[in-house]
Short mmCIF file of C-alpha atoms in Angstrom, two decimals:
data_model
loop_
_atom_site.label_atom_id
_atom_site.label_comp_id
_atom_site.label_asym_id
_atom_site.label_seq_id
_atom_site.Cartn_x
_atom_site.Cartn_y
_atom_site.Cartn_z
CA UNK K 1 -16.91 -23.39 17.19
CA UNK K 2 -15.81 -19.75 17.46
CA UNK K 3 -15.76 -19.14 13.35
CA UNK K 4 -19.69 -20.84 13.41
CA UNK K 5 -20.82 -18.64 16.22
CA UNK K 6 -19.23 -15.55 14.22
CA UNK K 7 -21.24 -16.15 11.08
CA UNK K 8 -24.19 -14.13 12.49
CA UNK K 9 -21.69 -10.90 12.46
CA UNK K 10 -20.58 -11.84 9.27
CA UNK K 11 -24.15 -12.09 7.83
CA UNK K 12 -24.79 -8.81 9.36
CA UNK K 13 -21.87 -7.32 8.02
CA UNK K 14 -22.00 -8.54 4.58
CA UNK K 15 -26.10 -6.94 4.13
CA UNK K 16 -24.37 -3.58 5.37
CA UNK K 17 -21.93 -3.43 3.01
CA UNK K 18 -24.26 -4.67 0.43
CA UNK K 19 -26.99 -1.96 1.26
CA UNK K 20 -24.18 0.70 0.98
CA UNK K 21 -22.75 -0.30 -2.22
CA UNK K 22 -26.13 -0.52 -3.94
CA UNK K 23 -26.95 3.17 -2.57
CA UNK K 24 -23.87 3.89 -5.12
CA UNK K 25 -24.68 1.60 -7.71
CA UNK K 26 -28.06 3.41 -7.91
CA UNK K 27 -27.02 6.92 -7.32
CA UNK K 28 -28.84 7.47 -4.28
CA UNK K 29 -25.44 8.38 -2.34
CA UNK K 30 -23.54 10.39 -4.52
CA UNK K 31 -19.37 10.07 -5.49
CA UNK K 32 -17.80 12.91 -7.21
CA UNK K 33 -16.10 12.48 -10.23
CA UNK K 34 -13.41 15.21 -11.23
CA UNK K 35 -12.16 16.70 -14.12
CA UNK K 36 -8.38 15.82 -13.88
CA UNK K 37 -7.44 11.68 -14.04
CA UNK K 38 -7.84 10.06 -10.80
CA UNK K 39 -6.77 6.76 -10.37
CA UNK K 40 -7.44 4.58 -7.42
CA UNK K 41 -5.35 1.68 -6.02
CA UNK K 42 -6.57 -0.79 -3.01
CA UNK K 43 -8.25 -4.49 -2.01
CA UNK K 44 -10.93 -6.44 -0.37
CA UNK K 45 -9.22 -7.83 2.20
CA UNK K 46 -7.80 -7.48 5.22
CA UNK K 47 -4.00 -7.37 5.02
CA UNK K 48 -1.73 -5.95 2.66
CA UNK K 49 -1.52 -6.64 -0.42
CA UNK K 50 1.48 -4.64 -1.86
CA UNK K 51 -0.70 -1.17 -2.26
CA UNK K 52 2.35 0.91 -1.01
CA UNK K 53 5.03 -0.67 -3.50
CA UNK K 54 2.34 -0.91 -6.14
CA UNK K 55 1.48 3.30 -5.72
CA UNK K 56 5.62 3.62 -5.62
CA UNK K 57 5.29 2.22 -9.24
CA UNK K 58 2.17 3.98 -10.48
CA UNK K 59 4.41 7.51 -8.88
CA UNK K 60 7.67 6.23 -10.68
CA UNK K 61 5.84 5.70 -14.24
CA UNK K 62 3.13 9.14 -14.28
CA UNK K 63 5.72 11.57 -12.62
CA UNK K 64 8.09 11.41 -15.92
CA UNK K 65 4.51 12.47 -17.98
CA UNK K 66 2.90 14.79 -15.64
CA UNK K 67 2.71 16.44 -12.13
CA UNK K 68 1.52 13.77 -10.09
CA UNK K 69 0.11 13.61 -6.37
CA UNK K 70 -0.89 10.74 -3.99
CA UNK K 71 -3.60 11.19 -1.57
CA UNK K 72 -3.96 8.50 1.77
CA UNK K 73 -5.80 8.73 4.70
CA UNK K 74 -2.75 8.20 6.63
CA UNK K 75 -3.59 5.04 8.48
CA UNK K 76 -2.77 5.24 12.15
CA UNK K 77 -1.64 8.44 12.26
CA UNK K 78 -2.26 10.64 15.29
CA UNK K 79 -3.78 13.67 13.23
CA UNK K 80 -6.89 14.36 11.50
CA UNK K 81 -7.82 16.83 8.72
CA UNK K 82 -6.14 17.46 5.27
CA UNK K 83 -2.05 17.59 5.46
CA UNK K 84 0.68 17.47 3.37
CA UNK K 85 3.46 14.73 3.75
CA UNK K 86 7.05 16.87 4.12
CA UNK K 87 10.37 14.71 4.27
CA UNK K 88 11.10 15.66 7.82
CA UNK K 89 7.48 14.56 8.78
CA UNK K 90 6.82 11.86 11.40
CA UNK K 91 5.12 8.74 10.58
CA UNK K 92 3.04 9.46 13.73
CA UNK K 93 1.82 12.67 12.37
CA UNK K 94 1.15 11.04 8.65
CA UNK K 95 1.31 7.79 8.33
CA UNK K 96 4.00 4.75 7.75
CA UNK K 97 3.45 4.84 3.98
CA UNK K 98 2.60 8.09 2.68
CA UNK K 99 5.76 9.27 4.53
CA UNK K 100 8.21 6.11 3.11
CA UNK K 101 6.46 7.43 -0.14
CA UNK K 102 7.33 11.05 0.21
CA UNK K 103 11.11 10.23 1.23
CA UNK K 104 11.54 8.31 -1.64
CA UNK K 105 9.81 10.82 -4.14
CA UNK K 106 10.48 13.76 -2.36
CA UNK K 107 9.34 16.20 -5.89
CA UNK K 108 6.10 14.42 -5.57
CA UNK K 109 3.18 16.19 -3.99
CA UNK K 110 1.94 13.98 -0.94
CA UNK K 111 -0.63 14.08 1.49
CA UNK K 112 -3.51 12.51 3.86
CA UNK K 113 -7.03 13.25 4.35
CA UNK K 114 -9.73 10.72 5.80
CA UNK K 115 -12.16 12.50 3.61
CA UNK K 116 -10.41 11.89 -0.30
CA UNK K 117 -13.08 14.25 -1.55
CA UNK K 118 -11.68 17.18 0.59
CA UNK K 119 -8.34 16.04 -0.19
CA UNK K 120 -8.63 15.96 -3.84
CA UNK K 121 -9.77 19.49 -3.33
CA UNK K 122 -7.22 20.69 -0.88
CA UNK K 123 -4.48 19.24 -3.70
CA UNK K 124 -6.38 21.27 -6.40
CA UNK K 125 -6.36 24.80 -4.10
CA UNK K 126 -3.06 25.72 -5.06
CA UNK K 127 -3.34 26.15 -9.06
CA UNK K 128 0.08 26.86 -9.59
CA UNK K 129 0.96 23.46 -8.14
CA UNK K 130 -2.39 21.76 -8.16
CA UNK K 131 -1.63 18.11 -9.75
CA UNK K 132 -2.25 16.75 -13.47
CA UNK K 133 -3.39 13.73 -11.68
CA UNK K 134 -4.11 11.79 -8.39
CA UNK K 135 -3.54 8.12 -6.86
CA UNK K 136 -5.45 7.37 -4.21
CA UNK K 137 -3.96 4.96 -2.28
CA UNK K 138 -6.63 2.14 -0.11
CA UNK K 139 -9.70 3.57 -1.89
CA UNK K 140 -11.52 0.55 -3.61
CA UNK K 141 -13.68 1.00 -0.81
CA UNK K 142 -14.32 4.57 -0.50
CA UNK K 143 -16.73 4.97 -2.96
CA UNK K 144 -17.47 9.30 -2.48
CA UNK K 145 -14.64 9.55 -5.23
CA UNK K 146 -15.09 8.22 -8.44
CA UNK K 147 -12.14 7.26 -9.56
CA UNK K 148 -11.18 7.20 -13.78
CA UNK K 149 -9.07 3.74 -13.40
CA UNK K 150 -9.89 1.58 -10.16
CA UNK K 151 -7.13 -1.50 -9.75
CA UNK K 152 -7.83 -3.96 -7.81
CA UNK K 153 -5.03 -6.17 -5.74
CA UNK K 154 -5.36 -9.46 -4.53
CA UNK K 155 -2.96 -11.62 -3.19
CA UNK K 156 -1.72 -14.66 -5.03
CA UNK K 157 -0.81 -16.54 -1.66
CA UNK K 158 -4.57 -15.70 -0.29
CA UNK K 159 -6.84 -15.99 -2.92
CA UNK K 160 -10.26 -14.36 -2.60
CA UNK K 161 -12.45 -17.31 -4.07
CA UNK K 162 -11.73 -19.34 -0.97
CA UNK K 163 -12.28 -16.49 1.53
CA UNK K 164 -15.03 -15.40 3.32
CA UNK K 165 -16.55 -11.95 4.76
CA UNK K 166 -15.03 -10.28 7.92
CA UNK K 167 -15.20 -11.22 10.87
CA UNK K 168 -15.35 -14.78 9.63
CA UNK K 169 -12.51 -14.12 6.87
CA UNK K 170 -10.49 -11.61 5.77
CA UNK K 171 -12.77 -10.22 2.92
CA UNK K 172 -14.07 -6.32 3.27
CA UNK K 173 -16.86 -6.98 1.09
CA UNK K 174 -18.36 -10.21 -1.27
CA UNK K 175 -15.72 -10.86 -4.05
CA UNK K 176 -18.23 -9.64 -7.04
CA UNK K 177 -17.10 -6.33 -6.22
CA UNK K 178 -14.15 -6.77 -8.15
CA UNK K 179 -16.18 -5.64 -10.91
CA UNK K 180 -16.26 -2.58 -10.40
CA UNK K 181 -12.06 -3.02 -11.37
CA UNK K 182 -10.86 -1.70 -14.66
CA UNK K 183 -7.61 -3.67 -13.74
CA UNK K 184 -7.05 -7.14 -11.72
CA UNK K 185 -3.68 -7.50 -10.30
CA UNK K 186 -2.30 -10.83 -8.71
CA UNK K 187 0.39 -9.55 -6.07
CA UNK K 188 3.29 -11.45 -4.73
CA UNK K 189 3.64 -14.26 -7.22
CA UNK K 190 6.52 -16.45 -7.61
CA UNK K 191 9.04 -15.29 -10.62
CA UNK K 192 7.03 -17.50 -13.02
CA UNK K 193 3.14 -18.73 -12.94
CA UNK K 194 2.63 -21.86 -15.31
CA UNK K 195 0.41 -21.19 -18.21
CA UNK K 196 -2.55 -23.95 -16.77
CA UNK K 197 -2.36 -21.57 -13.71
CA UNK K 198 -3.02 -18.77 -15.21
CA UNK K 199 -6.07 -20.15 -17.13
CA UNK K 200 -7.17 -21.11 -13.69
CA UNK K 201 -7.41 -17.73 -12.15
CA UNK K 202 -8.17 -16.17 -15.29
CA UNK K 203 -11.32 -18.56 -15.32
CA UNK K 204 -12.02 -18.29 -11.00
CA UNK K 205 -11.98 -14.00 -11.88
CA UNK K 206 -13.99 -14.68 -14.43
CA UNK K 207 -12.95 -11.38 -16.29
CA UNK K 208 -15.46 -9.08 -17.81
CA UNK K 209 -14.91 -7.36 -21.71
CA UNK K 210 -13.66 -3.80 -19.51
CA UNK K 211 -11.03 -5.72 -17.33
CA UNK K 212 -7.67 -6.08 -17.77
CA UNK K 213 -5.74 -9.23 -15.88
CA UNK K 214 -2.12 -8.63 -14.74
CA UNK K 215 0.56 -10.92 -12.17
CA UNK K 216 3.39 -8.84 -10.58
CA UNK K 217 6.28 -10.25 -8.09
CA UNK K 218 8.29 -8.78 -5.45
CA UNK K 219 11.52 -7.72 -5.59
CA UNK K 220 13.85 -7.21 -2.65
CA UNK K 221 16.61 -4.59 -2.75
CA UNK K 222 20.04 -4.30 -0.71
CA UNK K 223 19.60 -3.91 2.79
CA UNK K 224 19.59 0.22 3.79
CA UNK K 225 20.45 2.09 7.24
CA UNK K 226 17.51 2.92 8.67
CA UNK K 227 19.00 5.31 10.41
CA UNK K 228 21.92 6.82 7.75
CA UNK K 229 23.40 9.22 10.40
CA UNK K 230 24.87 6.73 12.74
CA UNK K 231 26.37 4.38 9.69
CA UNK K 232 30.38 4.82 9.78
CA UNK K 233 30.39 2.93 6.75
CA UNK K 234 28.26 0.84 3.82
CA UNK K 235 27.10 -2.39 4.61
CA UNK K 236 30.12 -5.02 3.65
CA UNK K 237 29.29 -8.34 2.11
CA UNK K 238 30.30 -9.97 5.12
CA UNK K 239 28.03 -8.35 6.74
CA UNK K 240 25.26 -9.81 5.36
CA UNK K 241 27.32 -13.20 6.79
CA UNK K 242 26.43 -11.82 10.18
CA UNK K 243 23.29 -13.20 12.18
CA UNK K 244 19.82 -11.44 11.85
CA UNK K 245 16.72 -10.68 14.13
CA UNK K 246 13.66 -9.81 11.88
CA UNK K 247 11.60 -7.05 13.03
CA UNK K 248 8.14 -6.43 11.41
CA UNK K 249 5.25 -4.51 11.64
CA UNK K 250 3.15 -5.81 8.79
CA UNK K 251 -0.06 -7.42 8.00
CA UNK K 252 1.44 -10.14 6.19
CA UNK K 253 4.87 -11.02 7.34
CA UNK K 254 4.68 -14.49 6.11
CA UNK K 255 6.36 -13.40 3.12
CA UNK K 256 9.12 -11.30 4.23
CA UNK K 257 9.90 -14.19 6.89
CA UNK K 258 9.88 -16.78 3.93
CA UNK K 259 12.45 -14.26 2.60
CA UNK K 260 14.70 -13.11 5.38
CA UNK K 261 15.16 -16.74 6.18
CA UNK K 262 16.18 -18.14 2.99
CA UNK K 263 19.01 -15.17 2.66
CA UNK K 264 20.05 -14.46 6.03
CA UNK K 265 21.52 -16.34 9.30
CA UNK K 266 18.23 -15.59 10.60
CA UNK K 267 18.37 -16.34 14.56
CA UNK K 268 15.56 -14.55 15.83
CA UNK K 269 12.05 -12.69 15.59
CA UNK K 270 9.85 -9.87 16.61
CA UNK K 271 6.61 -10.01 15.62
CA UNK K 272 4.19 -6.78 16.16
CA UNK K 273 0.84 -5.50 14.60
CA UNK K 274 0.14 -4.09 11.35
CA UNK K 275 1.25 -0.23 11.39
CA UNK K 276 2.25 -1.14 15.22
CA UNK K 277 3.72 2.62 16.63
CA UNK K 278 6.66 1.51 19.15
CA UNK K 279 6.62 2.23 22.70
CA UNK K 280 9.70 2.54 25.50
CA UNK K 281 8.59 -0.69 26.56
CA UNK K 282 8.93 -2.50 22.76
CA UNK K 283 12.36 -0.57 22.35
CA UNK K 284 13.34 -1.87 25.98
CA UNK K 285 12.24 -5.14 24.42
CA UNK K 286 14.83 -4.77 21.08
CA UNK K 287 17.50 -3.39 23.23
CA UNK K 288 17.35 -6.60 25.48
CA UNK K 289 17.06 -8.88 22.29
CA UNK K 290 20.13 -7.39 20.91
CA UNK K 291 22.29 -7.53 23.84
CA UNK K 292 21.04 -11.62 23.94
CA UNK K 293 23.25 -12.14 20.81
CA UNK K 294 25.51 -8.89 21.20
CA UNK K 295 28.82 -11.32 21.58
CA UNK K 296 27.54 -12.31 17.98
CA UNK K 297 27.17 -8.71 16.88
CA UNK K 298 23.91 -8.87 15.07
CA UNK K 299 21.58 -7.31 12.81
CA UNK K 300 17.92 -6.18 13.36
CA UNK K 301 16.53 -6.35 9.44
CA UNK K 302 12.94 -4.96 9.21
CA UNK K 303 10.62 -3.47 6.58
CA UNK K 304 10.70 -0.19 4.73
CA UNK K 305 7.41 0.64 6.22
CA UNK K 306 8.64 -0.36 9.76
CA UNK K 307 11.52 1.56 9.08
CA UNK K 308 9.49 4.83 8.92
CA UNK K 309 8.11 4.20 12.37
CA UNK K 310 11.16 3.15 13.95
CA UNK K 311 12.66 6.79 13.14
CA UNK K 312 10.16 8.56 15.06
CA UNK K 313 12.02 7.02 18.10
CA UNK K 314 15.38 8.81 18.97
CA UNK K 315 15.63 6.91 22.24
CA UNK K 316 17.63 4.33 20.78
CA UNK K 317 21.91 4.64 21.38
CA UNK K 318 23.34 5.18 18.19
CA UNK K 319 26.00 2.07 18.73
CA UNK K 320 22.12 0.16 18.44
CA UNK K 321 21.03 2.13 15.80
CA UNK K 322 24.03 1.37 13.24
CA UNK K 323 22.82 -2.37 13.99
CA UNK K 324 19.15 -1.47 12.55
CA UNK K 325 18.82 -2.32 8.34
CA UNK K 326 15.63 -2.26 6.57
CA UNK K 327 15.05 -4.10 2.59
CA UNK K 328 13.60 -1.77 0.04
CA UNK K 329 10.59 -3.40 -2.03
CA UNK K 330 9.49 -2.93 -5.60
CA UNK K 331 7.06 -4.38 -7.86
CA UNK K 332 7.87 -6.62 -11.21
CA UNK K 333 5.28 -7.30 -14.11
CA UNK K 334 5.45 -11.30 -14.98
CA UNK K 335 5.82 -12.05 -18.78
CA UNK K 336 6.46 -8.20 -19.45
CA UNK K 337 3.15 -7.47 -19.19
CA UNK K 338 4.63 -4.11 -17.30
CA UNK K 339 4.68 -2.68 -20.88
CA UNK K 340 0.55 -3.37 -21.57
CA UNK K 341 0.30 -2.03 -18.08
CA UNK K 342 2.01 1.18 -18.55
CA UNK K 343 0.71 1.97 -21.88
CA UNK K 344 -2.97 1.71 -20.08
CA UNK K 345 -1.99 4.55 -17.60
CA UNK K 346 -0.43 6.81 -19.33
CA UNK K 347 -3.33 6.80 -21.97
CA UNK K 348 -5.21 7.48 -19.82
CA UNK K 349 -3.95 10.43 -18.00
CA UNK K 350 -2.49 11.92 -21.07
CA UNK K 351 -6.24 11.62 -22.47
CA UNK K 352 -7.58 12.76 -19.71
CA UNK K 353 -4.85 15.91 -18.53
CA UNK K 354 -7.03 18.36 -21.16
CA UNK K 355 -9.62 18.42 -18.77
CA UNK K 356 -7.45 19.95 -16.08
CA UNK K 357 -8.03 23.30 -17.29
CA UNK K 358 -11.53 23.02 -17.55
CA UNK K 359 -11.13 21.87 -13.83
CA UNK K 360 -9.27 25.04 -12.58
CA UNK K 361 -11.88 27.46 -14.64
CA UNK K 362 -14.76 25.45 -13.18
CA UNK K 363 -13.54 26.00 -9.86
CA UNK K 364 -12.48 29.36 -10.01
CA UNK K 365 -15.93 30.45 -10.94
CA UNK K 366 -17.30 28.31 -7.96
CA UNK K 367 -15.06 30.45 -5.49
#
């Protein structure tokens, strides 16, 4: 009853978005296109979808070719305006993932901006620095760039075909936007996709001569100290014997639940919002948690993303802090299609990277 009585909203929301995209389409609102390679990563849906571990990849690939920087609006952060991402930075003051991006590419140039058009231009300021090339990460939808590549990611476990427009379903806008993709990438696939399923989804995307088609999977690293100072000593393989709470802060823990419990005594759960900032009272709430299996001495395994969050808080006793592990994430191609994939980007930004000159004389004569 509650889903029919939303379909109104939906309705309402879906001519809004349609109206606004067609003002681009037709040039009427205008998107900037720049003269160094800009390449945009996000979704249509609500939820992630692996952007951060996705941009980690993209950073890991472009950095050994060229200065690289990525540019987020630094969801949930407490701070507006154009800043850059430091090591020592709070999560607070820039965001879960830009900073867990930053830490683990600390030679990479990132920052935040709500407005990517001001960003890109912030980046670009500093000409003895300025980037070869940008990644905007959780842009599909901000249109006032225009971005050189634009990769779509959808989720394998949530396909897009069966969903419908917000608030009804998860879906930011109608799913014939995803042709305005240069690349389609199915996220969080089991190790191996049958060949008839693949000719299934290639069919339901319906793929058009400019789009390229691509399945990645996750892979799960060796549980980390989230915070390193108050570890005596490296995780023993016993350890990983000992019983585990799961703490997340994601959209879509489903997955990471699916995995903590098939590789870990997992004995209990806490469950918060997407990006979810902790407060005394959620910290009380871990402390008591721990202390209701501390004769069992426990583990609290969370997220990467959670674990950037978690340091902002120095409230915690550091006998509960050497109890607190988070799982690093990375992306694999299926069927080594990472190869295809790679040659596409850096094609394109070595192509491109001649026109970052031009850039810097352009904009030196506009100052």
């Amino acid at each position: 009853m509650l889903k029919f009585l939303l379909y109104p909203v939906s309705w309402i929301y879906g001519l809004v978005v349609y109206i606004r995209n067609s003002l681009y389409d037709y040039k009427i609102f205008k998107s900037t296109e720049f003269e160094i390679p800009v390449i945009s990563i996000g979704n249509i849906t609500v939820g992630g979808t692996g952007k951060t571990p996705h941009t980690e990849y993209l950073v890991e690939l472009l950095k050994k070719h060229v200065r690289v920087a990525t540019l987020s609006r630094g969801y949930k952060r407490k701070t507006k305006g154009f800043r850059l991402v430091e090591t020592t930075s709070q999560a607070r003051e820039v965001g879960d993932e830009p900073l867990q991006i930053k830490q683990k590419f600390p030679e990479v140039t990132v920052a935040v901006d709500e407005k990517r058009v001001r960003g890109i231009q912030e980046l670009l300021k500093d000409e003895a620095n300025s980037p070869d090339a940008v990644l905007l990460d959780d842009a599909f939808q901000h249109r006032k760039v225009t971005p050189g590549i634009n990769i779509l990611l959808i989720d394998y476990n949530r396909p897009i075909d069966k969903d419908e427009l917000l608030p009804v379903g998860r879906l930011r806008e109608r799913k014939y936007q995803r042709r305005r993709a240069n690349i389609i990438i199915y996220t969080k696939c089991p190790d191996e996709i049958t060949p008839i399923t693949r000719r299934i989804i290639m069919k339901d995307v319906n793929l058009r001569p400019y789009q390229s088609l691509y399945f990645t999977t996750m892979e799960y690293g060796d549980p980390m100290p989230v915070f390193p100072d108050a570890i005596k000593q490296p995780l023993a393989d016993e350890d990983l014997k000992r019983p585990v709470i799961l703490l997340s802060g994601i959209a879509n823990p489903q997955l990471w639940q699916t995995y903590v419990a098939g590789k870990f005594a997992l004995v209990d759960e806490l469950i918060f919002g997407d990006h979810h900032h902790f407060t005394a009272k959620d910290l009380k709430m871990i402390e008591e948690r721990l202390a209701k299996y501390q004769d069992r001495n426990p583990l609290i395994l969370t997220t990467e993303k959670d674990a950037m969050r978690l340091r902002d808080e120095t409230s915690f006793p550091e006998a509960i802090q050497s109890q607190f592990y988070y799982v690093p994430l990375k992306i694999k191609f299926l069927d080594h299609e990472g190869k295809s994939f790679n040659k596409t980007i850096v094609g394109y930004v070595k192509d491109n990277r001649s026109n970052r000159e031009l850039h810097k004389r352009t904009y030196q004569r506009q100052r």
